[in-house]
mmCIF file of C-alpha atoms in Angstrom:
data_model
loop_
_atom_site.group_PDB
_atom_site.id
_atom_site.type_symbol
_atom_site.label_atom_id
_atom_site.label_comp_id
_atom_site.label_asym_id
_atom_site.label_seq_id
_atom_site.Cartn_x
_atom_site.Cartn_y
_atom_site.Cartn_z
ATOM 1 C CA UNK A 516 16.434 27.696 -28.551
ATOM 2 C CA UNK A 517 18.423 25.394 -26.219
ATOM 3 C CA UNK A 518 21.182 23.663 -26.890
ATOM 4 C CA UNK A 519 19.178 20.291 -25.931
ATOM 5 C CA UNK A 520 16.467 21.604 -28.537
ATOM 6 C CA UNK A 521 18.548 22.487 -31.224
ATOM 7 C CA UNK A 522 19.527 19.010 -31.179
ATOM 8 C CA UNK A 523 16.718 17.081 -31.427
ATOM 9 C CA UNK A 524 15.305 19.736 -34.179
ATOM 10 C CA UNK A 525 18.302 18.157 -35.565
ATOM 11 C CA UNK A 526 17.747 14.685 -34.966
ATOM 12 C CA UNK A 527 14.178 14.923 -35.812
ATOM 13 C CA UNK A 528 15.063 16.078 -39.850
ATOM 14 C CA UNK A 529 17.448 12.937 -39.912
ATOM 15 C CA UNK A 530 14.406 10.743 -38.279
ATOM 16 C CA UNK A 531 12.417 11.552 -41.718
ATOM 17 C CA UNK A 532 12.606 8.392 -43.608
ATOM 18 C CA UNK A 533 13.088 5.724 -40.771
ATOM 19 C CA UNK A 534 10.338 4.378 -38.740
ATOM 20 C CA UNK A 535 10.883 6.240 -35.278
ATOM 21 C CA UNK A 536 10.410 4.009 -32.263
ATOM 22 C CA UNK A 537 9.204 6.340 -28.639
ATOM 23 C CA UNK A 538 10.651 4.937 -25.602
ATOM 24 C CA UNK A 539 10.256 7.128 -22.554
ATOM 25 C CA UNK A 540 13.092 7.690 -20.314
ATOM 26 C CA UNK A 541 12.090 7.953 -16.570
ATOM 27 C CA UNK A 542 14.808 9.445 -14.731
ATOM 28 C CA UNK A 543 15.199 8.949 -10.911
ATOM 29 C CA UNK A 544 18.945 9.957 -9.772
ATOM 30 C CA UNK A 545 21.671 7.864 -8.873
ATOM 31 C CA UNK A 546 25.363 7.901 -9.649
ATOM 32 C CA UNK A 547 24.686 8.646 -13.121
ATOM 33 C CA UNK A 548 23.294 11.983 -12.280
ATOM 34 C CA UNK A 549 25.411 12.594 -9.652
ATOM 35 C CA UNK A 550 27.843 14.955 -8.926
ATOM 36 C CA UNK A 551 30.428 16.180 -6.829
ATOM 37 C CA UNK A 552 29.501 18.767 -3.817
ATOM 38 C CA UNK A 553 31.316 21.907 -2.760
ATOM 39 C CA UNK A 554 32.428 18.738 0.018
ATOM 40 C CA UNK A 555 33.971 16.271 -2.443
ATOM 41 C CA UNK A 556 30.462 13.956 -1.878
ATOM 42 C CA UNK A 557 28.948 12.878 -4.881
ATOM 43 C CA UNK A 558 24.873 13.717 -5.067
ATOM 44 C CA UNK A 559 22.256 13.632 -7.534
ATOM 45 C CA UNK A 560 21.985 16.018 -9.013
ATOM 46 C CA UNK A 561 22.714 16.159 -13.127
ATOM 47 C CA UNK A 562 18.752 15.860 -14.724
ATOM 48 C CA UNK A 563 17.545 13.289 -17.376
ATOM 49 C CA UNK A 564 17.264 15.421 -20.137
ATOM 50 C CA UNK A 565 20.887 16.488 -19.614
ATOM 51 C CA UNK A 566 22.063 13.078 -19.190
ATOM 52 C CA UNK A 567 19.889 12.671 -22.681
ATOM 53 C CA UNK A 568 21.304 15.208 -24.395
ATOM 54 C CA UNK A 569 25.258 13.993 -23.737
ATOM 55 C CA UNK A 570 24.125 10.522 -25.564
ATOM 56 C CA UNK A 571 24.839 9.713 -29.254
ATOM 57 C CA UNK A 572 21.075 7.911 -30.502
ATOM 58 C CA UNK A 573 20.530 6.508 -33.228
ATOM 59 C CA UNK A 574 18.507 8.309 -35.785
ATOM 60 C CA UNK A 575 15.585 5.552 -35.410
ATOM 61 C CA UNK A 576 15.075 6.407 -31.569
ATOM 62 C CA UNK A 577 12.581 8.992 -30.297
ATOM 63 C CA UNK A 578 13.149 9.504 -26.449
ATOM 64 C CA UNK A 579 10.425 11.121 -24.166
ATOM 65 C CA UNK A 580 12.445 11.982 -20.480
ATOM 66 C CA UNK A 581 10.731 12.305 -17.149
ATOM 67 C CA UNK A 582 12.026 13.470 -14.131
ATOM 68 C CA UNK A 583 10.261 10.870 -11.090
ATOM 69 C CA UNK A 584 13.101 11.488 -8.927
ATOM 70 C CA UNK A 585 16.305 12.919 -8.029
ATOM 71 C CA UNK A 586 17.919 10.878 -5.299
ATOM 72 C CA UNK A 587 20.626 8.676 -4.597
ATOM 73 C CA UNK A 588 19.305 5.006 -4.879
ATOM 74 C CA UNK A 589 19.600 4.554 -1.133
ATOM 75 C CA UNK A 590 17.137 7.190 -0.319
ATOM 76 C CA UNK A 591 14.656 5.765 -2.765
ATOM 77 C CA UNK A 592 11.830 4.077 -0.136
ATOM 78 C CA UNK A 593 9.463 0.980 -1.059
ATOM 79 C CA UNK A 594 6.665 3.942 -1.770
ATOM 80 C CA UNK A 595 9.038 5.365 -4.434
ATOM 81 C CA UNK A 596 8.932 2.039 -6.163
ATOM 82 C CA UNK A 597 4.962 1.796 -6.076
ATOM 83 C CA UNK A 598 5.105 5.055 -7.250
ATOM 84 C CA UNK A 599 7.742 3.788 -10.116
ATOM 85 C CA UNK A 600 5.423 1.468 -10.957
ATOM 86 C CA UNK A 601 2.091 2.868 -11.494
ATOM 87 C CA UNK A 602 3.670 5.881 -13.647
ATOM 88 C CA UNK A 603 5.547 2.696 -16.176
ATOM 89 C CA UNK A 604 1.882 1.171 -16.407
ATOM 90 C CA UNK A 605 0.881 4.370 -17.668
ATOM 91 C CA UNK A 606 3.364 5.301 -19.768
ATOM 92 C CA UNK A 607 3.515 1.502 -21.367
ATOM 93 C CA UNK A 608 -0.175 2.248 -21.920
ATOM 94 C CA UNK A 609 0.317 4.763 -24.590
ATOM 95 C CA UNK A 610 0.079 2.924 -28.153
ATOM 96 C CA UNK A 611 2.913 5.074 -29.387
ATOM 97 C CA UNK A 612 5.396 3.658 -26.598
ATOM 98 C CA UNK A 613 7.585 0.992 -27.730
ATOM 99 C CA UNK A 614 9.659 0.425 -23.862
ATOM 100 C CA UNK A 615 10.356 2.443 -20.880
ATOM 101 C CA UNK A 616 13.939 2.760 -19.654
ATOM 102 C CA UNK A 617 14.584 3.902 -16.385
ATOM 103 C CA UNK A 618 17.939 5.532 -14.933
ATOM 104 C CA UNK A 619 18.628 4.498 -10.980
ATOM 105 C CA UNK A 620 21.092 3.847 -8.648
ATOM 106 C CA UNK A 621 22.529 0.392 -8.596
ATOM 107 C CA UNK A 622 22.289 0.458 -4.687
ATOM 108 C CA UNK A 623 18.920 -0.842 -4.749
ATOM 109 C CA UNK A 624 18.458 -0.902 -8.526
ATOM 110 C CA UNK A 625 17.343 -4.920 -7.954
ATOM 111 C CA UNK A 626 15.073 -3.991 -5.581
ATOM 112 C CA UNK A 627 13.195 -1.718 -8.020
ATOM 113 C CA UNK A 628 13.879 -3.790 -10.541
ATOM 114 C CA UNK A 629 12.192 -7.143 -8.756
ATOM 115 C CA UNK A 630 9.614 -4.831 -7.635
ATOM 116 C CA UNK A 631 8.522 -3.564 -11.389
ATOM 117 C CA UNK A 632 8.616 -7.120 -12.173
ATOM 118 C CA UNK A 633 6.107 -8.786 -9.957
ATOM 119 C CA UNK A 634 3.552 -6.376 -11.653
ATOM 120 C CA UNK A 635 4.792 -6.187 -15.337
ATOM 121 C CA UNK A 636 2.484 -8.153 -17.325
ATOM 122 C CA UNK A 637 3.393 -6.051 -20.905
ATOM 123 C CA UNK A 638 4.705 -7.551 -23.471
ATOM 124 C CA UNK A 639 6.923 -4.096 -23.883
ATOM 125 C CA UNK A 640 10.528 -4.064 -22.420
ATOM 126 C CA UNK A 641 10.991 -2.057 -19.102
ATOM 127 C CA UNK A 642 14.966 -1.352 -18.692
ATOM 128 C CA UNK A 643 16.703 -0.371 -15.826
ATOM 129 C CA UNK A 644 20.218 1.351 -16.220
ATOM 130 C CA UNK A 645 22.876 3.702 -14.430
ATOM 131 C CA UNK A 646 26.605 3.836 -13.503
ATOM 132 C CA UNK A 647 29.374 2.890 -10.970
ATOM 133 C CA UNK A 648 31.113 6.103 -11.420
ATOM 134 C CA UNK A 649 29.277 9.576 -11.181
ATOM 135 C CA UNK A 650 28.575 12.128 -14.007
ATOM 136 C CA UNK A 651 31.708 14.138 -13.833
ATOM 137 C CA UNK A 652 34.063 11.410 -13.618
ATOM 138 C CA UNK A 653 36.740 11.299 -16.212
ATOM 139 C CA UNK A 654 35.773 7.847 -16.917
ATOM 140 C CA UNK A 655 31.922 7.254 -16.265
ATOM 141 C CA UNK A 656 30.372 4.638 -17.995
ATOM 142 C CA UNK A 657 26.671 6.298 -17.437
ATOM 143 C CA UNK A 658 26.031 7.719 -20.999
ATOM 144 C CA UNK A 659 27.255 4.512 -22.775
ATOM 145 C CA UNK A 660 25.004 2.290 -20.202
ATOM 146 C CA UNK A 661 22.170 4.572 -20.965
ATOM 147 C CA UNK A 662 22.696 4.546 -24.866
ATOM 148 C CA UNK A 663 22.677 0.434 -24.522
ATOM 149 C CA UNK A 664 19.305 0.225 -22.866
ATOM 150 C CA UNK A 665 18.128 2.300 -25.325
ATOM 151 C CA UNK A 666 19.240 0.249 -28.138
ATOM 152 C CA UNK A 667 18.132 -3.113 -26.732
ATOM 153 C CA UNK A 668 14.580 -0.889 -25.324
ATOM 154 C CA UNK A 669 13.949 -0.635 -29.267
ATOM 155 C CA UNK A 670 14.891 -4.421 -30.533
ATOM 156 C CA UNK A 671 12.101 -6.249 -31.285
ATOM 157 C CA UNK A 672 13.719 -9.413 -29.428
ATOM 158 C CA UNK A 673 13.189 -7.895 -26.117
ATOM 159 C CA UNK A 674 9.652 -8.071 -26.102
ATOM 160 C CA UNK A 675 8.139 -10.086 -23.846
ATOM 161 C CA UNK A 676 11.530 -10.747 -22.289
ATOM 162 C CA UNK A 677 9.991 -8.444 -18.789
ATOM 163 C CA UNK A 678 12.169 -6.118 -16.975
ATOM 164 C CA UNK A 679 16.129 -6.412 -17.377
ATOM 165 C CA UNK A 680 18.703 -4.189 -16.776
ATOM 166 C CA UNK A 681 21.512 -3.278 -18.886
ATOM 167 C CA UNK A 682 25.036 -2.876 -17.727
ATOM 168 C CA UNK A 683 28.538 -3.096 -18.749
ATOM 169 C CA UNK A 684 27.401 -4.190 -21.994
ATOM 170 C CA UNK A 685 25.462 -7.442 -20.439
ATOM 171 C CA UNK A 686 21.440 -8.034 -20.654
ATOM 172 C CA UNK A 687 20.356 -8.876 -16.805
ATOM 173 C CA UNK A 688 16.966 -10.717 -16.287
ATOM 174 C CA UNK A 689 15.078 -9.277 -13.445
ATOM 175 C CA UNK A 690 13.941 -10.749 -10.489
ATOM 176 C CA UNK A 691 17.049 -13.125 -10.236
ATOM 177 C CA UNK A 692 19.765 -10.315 -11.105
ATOM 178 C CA UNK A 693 21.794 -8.674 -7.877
ATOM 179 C CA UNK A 694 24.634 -6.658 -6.945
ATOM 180 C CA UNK A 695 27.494 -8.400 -6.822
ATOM 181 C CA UNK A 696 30.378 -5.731 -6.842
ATOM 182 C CA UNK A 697 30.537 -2.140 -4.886
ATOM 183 C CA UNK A 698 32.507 -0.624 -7.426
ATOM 184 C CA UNK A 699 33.407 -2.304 -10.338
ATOM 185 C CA UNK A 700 31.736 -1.472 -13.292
ATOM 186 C CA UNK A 701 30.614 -5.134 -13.934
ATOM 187 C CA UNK A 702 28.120 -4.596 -10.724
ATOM 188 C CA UNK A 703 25.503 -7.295 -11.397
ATOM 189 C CA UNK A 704 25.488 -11.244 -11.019
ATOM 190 C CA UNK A 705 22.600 -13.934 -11.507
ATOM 191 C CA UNK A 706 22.478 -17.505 -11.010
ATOM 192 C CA UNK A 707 21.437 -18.233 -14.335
ATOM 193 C CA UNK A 708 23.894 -15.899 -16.073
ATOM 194 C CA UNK A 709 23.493 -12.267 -17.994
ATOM 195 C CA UNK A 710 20.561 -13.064 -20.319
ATOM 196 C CA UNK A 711 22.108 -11.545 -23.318
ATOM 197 C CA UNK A 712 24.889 -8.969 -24.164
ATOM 198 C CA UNK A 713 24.690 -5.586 -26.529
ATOM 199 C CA UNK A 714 27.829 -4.499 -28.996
ATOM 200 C CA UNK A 715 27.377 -1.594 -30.751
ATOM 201 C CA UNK A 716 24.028 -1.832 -32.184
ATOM 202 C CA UNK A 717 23.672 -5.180 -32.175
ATOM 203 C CA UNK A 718 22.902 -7.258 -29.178
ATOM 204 C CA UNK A 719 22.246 -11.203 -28.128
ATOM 205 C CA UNK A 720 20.282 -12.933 -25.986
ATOM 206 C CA UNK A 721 21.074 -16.326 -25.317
ATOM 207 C CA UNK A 722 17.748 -17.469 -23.349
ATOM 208 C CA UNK A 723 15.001 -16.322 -22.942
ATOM 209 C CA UNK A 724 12.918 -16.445 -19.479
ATOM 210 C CA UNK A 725 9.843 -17.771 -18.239
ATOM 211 C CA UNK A 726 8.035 -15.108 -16.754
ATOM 212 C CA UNK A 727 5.367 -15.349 -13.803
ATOM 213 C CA UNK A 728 2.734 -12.209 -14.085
ATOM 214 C CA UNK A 729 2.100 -12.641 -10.086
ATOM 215 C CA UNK A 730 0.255 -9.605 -8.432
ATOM 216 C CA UNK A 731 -2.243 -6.680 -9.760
ATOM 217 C CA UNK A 732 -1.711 -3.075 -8.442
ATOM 218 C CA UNK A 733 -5.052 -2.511 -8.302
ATOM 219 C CA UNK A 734 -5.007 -2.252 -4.664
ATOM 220 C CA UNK A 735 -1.438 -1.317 -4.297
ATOM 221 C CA UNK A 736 -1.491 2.299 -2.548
ATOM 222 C CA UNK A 737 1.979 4.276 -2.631
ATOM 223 C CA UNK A 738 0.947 5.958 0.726
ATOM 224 C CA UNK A 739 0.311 3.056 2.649
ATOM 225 C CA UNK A 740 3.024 0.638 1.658
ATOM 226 C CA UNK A 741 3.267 -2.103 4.648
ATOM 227 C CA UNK A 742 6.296 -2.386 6.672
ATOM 228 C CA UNK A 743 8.662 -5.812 6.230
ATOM 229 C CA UNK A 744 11.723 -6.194 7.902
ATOM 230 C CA UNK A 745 14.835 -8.522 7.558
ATOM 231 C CA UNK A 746 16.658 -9.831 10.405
ATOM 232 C CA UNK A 747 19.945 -10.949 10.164
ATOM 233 C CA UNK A 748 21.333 -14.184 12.307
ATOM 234 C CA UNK A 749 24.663 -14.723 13.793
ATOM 235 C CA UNK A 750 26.233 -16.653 16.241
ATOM 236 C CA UNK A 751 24.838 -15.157 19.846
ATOM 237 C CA UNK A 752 22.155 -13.686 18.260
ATOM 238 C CA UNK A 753 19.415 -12.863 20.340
ATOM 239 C CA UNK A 754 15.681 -11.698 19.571
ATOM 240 C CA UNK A 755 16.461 -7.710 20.391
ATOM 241 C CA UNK A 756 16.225 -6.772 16.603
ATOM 242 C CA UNK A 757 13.325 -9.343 15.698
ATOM 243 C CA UNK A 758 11.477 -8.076 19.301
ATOM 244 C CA UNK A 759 11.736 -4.149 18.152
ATOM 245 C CA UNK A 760 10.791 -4.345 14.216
ATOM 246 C CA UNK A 761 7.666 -6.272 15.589
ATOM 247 C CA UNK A 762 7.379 -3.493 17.948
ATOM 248 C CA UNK A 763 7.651 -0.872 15.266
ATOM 249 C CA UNK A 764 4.917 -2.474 13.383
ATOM 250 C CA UNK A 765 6.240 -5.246 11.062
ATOM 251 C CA UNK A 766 3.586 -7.108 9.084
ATOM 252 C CA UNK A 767 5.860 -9.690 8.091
ATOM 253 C CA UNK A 768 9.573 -10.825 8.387
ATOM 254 C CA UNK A 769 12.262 -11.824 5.956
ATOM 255 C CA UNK A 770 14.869 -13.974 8.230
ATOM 256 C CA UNK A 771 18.461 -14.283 7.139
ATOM 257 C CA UNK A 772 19.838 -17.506 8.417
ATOM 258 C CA UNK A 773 23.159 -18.835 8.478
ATOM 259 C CA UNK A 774 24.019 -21.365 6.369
ATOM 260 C CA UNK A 775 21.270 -22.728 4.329
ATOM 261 C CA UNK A 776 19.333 -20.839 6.567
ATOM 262 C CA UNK A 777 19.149 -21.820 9.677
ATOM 263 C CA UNK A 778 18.366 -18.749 12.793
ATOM 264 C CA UNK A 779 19.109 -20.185 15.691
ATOM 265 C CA UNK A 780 17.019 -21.698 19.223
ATOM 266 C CA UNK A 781 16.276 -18.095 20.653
ATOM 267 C CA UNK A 782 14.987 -16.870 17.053
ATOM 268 C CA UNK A 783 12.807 -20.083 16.466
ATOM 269 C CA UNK A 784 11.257 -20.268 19.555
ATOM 270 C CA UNK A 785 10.383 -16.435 19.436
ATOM 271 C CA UNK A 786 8.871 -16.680 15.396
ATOM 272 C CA UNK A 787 6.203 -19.554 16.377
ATOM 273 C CA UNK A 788 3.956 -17.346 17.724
ATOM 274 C CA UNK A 789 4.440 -14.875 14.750
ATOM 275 C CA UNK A 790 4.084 -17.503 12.208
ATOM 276 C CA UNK A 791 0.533 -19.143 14.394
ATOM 277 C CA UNK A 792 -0.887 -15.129 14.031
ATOM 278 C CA UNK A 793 -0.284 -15.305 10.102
ATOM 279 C CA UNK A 794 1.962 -13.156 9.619
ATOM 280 C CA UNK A 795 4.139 -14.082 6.367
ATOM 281 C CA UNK A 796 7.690 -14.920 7.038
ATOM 282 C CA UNK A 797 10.207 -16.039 4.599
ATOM 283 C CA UNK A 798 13.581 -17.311 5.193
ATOM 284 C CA UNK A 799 16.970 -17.027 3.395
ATOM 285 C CA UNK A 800 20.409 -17.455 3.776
ATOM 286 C CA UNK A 801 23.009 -15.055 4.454
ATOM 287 C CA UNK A 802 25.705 -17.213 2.295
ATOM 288 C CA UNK A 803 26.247 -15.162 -1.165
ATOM 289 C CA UNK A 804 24.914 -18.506 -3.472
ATOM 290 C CA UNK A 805 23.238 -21.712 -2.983
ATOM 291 C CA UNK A 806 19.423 -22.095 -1.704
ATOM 292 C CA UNK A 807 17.935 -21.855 1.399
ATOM 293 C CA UNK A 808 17.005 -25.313 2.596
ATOM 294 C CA UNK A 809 15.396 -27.230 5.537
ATOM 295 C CA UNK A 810 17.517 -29.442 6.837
ATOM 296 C CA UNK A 811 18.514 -28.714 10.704
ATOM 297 C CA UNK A 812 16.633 -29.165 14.150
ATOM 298 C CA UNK A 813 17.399 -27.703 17.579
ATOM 299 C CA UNK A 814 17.404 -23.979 15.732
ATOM 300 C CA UNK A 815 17.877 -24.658 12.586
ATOM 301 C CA UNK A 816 15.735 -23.856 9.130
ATOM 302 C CA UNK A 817 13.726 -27.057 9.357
ATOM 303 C CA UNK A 818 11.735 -25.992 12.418
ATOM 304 C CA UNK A 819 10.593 -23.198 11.314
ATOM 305 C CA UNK A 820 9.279 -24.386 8.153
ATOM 306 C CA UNK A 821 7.407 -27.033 9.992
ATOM 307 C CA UNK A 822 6.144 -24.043 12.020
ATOM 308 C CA UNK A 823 4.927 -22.043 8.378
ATOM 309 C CA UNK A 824 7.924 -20.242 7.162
ATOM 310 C CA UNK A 825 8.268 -20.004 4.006
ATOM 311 C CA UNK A 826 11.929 -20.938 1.495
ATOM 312 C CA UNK A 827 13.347 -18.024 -0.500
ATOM 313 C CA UNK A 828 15.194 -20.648 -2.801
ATOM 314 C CA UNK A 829 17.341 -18.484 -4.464
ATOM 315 C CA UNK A 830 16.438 -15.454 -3.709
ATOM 316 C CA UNK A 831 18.490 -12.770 -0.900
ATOM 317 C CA UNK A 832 16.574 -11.020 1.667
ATOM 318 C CA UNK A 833 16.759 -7.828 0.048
ATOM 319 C CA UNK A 834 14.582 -9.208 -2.856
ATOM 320 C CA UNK A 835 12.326 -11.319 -0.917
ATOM 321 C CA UNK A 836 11.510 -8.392 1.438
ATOM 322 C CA UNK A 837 10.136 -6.688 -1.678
ATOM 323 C CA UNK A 838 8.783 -10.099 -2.236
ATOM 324 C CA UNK A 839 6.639 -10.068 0.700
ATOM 325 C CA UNK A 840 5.790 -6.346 0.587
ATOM 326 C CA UNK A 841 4.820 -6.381 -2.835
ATOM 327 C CA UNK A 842 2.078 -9.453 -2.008
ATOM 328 C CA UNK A 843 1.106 -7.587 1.331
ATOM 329 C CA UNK A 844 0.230 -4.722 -0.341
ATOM 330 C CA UNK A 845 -2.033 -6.376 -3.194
ATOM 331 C CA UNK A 846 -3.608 -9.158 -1.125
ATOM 332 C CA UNK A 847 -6.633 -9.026 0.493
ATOM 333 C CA UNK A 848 -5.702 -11.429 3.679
ATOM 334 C CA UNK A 849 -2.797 -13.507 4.905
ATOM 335 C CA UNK A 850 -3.872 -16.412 3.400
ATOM 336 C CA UNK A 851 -3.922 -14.734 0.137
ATOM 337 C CA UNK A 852 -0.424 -13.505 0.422
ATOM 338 C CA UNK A 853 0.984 -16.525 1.748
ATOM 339 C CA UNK A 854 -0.233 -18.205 -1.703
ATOM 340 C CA UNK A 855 1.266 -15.509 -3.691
ATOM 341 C CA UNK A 856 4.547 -15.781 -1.879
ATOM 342 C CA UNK A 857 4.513 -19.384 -2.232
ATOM 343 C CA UNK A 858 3.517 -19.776 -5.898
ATOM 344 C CA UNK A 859 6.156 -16.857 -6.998
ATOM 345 C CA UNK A 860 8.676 -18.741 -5.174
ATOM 346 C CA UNK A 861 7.932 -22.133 -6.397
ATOM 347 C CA UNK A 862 7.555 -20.826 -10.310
ATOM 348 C CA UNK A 863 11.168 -19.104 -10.010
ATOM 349 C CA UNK A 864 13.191 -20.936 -7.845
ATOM 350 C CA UNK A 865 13.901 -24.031 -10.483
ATOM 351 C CA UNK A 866 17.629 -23.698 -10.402
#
């Protein structure tokens, strides 16, 4: 018998007498389960039920561990995510599930994270979690991250509270949670604040939000996941980067403005036509808080919502390019995924 199995033979004869909640661990890589190489480079490689096995449960807590992926968050692709996605539905299906807690790189954790949430319409948790410093680091603070989102996974407050991750000992309510530090091991920010915080067993949450069930995966295919772009602006910008993404096939355009969002003469004139063919651009601001907002002429944000782009509020262009592939891959037509866009963004952006 393994050393993994002897445990939970173990852990199961102390379950006898509580009532045992099954949450399902979906492991997918990331500095948590990463490594050094024979090169010094840290790299995925430590597996879920390892990472399970080095954390201290309580006796109440049942844990089911899949292995989606191994890979650095970076390498994850929008067609890992649908894939994410549609294996949570199932496993949130089963009766006998009380949450789903996945393990990811904080890279593009938010990205995941926004994605799983534009879909998530159970009233069971789904929690994201990881680390800032790998597996075999002296001082990694993967296993206690991961023993947190299992403990609020199981409280019966979370329900209906969507998808969050947990961090650093802070509750983060997904969509409006990003990345706000490279390395420290408070890595997440939101406008609105960490929804709640955990301490031992216990945890708080001090609000609770109001969620938006937007799109149905129904249609969603993980092969064919449509290509969106973002293009950054900056003074002497020109339309090189916007003229070879449409090139390479972009079906629509997240445009990252400066100030409160504002691209330029060269990048207005050459998204009218874009925006007259229907294709869904939204537009953002490449300043780290504040909304986007129309405002400026001659180049700036107000002409191109005149000419049908779309606000992010809020929102980064790393979210709202999930945003708009998300609604382009459920929709039926432009018109239907300009609504979508519009009605998620007007529902969430009230801050």
């Amino acid at each position: 018998m393994s050393v993994i199995a002897k445990r939970l033979a173990k852990r199961s004869k102390k379950q006898r007498g509580f009532r045992v909640k099954t949450v399902v661990v979906l492991a997918t890589g990331g500095t948590i389960a990463s490594v050094q190489n024979a090169e010094g480079d840290a790299i995925a490689a430590v597996s879920g039920a390892d990472l399970l096995g080095a954390a201290v449960l309580p006796v109440d807590i049942q844990v089911r561990v899949e292995q989606l992926f191994q890979l650095n968050s970076f390498n994850l692709t929008p067609s890992d995510m649908a894939r994410t996605l549609l294996r949570v539905q199932q496993v949130l299906s089963d009766p006998e599930v009380c949450a789903c807690v996945i393990t990811h790189g904080t890279d593009t954790m938010e990205e995941t994270g926004f994605f799983l949430s534009l879909f998530h319409d159970s009233i069971k948790p789904v929690i994201l979690t990881g680390s800032q410093r790998s597996s075999g680091d002296s001082a990694s603070d993967g296993i206690g991250n991961l023993q947190n989102a299992l403990i609020v996974a199981v409280d019966e407050r979370t329900r209906g509270l969507g998808v969050l991750i947990v961090f650093d000992g802070e509750i983060w309510s997904v969509p409006e949670t990003r990345k706000s530090s490279t390395l420290s091991s408070a890595a997440f920010d939101s406008p609105h604040g960490a929804l709640g915080g955990v301490l031992g067993r216990q945890i708080a949450i001090h609000w609770r939000p109001i969620r938006h069930s937007l799109l149905s995966a129904e249609k969603l295919r993980a092969d064919s996941i449509p290509r969106v772009d973002i293009v950054s602006c900056y003074p002497g910008a020109d339309t090189t980067a916007l003229d070879a993404v449409v090139k390479a096939g972009a079906s629509g355009l997240v445009i990252e403005g400066m100030g409160a969002g504002n691209p330029g003469r060269d990048m207005v004139r050459a998204l009218a036509p874009l925006l007259a063919a229907g294709m869904p651009i939204v537009l953002t601001s490449r300043v780290a808080t504040g909304r986007a907002a129309a405002i400026y002429g001659d180049g700036g944000g107000a002409e191109l919502v005149r000419s049908g782009a779309v606000l992010g509020g809020l929102y980064r262009a790393p979210q709202l390019r999930i945003l708009v592939i998300a609604a382009l891959g459920s929709c039926d037509s432009p018109e239907s995924t300009h609504t979508a866009v519009t009605r998620f963004l007007a529902h969430t952006n009230t801050a």
